[in-house]
mmCIF file of C-alpha atoms in Angstrom:
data_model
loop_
_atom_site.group_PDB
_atom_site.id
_atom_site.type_symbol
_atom_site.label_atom_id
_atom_site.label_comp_id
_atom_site.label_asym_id
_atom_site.label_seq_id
_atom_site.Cartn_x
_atom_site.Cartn_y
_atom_site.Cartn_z
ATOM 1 C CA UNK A 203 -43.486 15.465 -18.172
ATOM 2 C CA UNK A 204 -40.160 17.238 -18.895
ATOM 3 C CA UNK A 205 -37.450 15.880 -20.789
ATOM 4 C CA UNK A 206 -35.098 16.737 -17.999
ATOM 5 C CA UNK A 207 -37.357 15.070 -15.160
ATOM 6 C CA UNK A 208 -38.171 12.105 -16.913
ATOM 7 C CA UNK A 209 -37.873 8.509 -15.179
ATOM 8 C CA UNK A 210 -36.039 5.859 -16.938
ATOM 9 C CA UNK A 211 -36.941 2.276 -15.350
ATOM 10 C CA UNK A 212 -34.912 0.015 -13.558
ATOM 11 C CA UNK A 213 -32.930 -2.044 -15.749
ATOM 12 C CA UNK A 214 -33.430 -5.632 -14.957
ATOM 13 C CA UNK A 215 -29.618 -6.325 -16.215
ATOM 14 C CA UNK A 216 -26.850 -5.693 -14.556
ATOM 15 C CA UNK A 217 -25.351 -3.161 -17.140
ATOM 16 C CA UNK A 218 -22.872 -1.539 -14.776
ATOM 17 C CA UNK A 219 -21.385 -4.597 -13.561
ATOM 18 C CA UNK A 220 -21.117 -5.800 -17.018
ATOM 19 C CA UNK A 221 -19.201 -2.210 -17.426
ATOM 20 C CA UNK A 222 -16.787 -2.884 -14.627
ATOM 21 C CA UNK A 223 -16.006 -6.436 -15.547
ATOM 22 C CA UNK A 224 -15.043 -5.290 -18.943
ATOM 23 C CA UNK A 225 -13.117 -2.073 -17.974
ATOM 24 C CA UNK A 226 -11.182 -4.200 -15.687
ATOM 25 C CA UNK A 227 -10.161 -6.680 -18.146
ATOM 26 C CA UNK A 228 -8.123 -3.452 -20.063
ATOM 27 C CA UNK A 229 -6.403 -3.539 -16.722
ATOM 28 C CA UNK A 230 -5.816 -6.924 -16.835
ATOM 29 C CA UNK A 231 -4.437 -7.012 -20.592
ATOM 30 C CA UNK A 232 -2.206 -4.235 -19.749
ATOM 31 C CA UNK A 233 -0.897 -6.147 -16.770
ATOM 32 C CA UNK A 234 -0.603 -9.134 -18.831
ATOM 33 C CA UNK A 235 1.686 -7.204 -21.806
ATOM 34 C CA UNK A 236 3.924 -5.635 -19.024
ATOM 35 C CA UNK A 237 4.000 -8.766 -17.772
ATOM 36 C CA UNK A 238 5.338 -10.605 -21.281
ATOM 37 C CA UNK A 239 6.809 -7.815 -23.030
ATOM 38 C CA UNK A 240 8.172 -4.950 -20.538
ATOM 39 C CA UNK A 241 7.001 -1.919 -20.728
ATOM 40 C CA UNK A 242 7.286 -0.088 -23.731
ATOM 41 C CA UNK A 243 8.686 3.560 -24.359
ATOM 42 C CA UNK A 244 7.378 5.612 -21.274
ATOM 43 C CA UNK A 245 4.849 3.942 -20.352
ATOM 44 C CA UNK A 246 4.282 3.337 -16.589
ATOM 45 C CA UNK A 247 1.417 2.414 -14.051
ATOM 46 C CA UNK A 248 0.198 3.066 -10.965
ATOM 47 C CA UNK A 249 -2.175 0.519 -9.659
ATOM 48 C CA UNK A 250 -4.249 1.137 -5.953
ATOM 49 C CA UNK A 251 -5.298 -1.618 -4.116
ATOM 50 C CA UNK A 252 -6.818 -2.320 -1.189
ATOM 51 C CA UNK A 253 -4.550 -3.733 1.949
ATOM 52 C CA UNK A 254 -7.800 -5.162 3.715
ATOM 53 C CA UNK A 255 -9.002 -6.824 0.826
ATOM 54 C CA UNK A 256 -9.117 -11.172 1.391
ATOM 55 C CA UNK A 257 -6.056 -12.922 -0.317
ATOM 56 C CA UNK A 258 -4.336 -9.612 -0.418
ATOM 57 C CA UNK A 259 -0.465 -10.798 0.737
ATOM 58 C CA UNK A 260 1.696 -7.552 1.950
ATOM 59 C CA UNK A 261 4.255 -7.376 4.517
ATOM 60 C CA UNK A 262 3.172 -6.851 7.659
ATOM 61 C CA UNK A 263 5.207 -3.296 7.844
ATOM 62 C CA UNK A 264 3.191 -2.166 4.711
ATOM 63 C CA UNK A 265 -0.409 -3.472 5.799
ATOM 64 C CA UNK A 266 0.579 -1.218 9.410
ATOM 65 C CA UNK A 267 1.680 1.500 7.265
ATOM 66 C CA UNK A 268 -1.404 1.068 4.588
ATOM 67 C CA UNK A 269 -3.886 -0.359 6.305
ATOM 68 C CA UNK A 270 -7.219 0.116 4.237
ATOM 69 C CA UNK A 271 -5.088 0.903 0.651
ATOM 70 C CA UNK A 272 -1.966 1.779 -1.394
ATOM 71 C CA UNK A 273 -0.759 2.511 -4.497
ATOM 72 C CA UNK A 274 2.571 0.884 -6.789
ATOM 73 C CA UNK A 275 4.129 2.041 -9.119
ATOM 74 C CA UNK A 276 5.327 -0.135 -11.646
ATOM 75 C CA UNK A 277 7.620 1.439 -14.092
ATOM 76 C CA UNK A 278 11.974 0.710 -13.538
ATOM 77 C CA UNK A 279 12.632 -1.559 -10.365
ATOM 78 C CA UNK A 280 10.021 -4.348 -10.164
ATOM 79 C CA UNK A 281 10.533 -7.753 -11.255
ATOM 80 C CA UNK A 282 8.020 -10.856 -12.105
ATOM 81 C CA UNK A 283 5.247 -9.134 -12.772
ATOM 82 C CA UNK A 284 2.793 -12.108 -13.354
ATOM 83 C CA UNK A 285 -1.645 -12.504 -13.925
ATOM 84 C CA UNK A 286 -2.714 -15.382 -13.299
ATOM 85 C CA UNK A 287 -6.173 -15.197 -15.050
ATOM 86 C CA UNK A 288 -7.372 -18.778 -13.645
ATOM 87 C CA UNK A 289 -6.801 -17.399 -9.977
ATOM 88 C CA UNK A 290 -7.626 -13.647 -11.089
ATOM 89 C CA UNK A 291 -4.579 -12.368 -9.065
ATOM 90 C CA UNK A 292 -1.628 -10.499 -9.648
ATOM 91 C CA UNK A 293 1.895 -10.548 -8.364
ATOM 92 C CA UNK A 294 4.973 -8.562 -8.352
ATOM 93 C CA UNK A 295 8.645 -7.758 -6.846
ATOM 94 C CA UNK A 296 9.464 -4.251 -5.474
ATOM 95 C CA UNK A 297 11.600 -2.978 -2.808
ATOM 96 C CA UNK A 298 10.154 -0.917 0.092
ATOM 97 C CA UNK A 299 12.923 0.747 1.752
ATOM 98 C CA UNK A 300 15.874 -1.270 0.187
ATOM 99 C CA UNK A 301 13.877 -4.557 1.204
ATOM 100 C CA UNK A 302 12.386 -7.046 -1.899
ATOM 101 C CA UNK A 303 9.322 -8.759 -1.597
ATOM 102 C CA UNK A 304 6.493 -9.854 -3.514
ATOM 103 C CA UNK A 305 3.146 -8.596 -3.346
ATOM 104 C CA UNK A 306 -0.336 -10.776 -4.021
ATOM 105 C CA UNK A 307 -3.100 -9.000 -5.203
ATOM 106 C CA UNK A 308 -6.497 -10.083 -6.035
ATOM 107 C CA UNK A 309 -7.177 -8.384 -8.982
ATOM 108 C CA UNK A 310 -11.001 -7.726 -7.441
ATOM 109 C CA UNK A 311 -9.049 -5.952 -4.976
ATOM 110 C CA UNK A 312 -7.827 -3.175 -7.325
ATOM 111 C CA UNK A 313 -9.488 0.079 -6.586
ATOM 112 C CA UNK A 314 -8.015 2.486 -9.547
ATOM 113 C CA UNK A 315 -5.439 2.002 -12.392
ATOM 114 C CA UNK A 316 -3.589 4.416 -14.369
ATOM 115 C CA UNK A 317 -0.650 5.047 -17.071
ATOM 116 C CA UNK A 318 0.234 8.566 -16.576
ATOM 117 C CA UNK A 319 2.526 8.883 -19.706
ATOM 118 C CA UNK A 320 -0.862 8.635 -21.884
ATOM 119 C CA UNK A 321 -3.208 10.042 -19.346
ATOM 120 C CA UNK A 322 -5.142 7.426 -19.050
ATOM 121 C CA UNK A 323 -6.959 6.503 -15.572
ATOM 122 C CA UNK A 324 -9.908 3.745 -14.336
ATOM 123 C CA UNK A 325 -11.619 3.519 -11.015
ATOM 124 C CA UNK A 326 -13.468 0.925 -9.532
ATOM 125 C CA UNK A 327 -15.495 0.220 -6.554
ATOM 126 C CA UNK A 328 -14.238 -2.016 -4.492
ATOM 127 C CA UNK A 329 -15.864 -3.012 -1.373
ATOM 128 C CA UNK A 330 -14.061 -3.270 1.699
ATOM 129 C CA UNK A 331 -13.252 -6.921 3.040
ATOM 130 C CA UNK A 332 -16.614 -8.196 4.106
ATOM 131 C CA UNK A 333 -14.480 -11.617 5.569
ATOM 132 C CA UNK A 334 -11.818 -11.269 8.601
ATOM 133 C CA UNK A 335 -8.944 -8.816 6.671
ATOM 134 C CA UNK A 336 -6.283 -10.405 4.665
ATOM 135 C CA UNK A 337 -3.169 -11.447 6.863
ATOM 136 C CA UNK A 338 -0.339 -9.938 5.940
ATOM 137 C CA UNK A 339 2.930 -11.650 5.181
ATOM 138 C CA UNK A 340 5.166 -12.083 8.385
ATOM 139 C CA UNK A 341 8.722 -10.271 8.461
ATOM 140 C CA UNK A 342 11.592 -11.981 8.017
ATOM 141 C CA UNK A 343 13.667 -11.873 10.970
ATOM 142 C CA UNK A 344 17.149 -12.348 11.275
ATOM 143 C CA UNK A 345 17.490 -12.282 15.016
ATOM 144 C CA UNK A 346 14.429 -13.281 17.618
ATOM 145 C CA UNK A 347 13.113 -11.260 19.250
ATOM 146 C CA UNK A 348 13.727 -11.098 23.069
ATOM 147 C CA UNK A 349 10.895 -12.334 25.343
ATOM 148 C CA UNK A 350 9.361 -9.507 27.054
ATOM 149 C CA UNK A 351 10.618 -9.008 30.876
ATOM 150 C CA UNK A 352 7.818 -9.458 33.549
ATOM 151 C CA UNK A 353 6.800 -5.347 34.184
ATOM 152 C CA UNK A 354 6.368 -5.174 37.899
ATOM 153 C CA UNK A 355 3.087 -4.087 39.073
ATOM 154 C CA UNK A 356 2.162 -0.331 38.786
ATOM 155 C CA UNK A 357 2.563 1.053 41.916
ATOM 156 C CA UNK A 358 -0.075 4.498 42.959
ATOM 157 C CA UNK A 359 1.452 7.281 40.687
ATOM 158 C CA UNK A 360 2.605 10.197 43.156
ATOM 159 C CA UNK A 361 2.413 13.570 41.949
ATOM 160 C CA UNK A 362 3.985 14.074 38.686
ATOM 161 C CA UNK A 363 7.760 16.018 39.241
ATOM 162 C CA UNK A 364 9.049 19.432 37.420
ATOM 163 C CA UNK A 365 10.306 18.755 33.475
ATOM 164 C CA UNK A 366 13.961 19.339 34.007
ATOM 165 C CA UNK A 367 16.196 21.452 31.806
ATOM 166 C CA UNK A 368 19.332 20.158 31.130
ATOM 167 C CA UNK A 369 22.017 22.567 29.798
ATOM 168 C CA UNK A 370 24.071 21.988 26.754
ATOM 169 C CA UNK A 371 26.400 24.552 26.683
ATOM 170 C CA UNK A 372 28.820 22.484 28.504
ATOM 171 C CA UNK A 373 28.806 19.956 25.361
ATOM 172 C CA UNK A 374 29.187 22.826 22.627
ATOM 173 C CA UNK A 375 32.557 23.369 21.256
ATOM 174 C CA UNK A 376 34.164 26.332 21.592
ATOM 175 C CA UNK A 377 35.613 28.830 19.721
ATOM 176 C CA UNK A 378 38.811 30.634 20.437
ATOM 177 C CA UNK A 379 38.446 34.590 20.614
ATOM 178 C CA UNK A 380 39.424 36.585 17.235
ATOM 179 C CA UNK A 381 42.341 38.822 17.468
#
């Protein structure tokens, strides 16, 4: 047989599991630093997630906007960055369009980690959310919102009528002549 068709057997141990668990405890201890000491020098991260995953906790706007997964950036403006090991999730503080929350992540829910300053990068499969998908976090709301009014029933839809043009030039501002 050639070398280059040659069968290796099944391994009977679960080698690239064992692989995955250990790459993503580098993520984890880098989390964990950033988390205790800041980040140092130029350092940064972007971590991708997925939105569906269960026990993920997002704001509703962001699971709409992301609905399957996202990516963070944590490098100036976040704020209690925390692992909890025991509950293998991770939290943090950032602002999405001038508005502060905190996100939940499962860290089995992270789908790819990087620090661009040293280009350094992992991947992981993740599965999607075999359970119901995770519910995201409710808006706050300052003022409630008004009931819905009673639509009348849809009357038999006539022909549709012409677009009409409406003409701006009586709006635009004017210019007296040159001399």
């Amino acid at each position: 047989m050639d070398d280059n068709q040659e069968q290796h057997p099944d391994s009977l141990l679960p080698y690239d599991e064992w692989t995955m668990e250990a790459l993503r405890q580098v993520v984890v201890r880098a989390l964990t630093y950033a988390a205790e000491q800041g980040l140092p020098g130029e350092h940064h991260f972007y971590v991708t997630f997925r939105t569906d995953y269960p026990g993920v906790v997002i704001p509703a706007r962001l699971h709409a906007q992301y609905p399957q997964e996202m990516t963070i950036v944590l490098q100036h403006q976040f704020w209690d960055l925390a692992v909890d090991t025991q509950t293998e999730v991770m939290s943090v503080g950032l602002s999405f369009g001038g508005v502060p929350t905190t996100l939940r992540i499962p860290l089995a829910a992270i789908s790819a980690f990087a620090d661009p300053y040293v280009r350094y990068g992992l991947r992981f499969q993740t599965e999607p959310a075999a359970a119901p998908p995770a519910e995201p976090e409710p808006e706050p709301q300052a003022w409630p919102e008004p009931e819905p009014e009673p639509q009348p029933e849809p009357q038999p839809q006539a022909e549709p009528e012409a677009p009409q043009v409406v003409s701006l030039d009586a709006f635009r501002r004017r210019t007296p002549p040159k001399e």
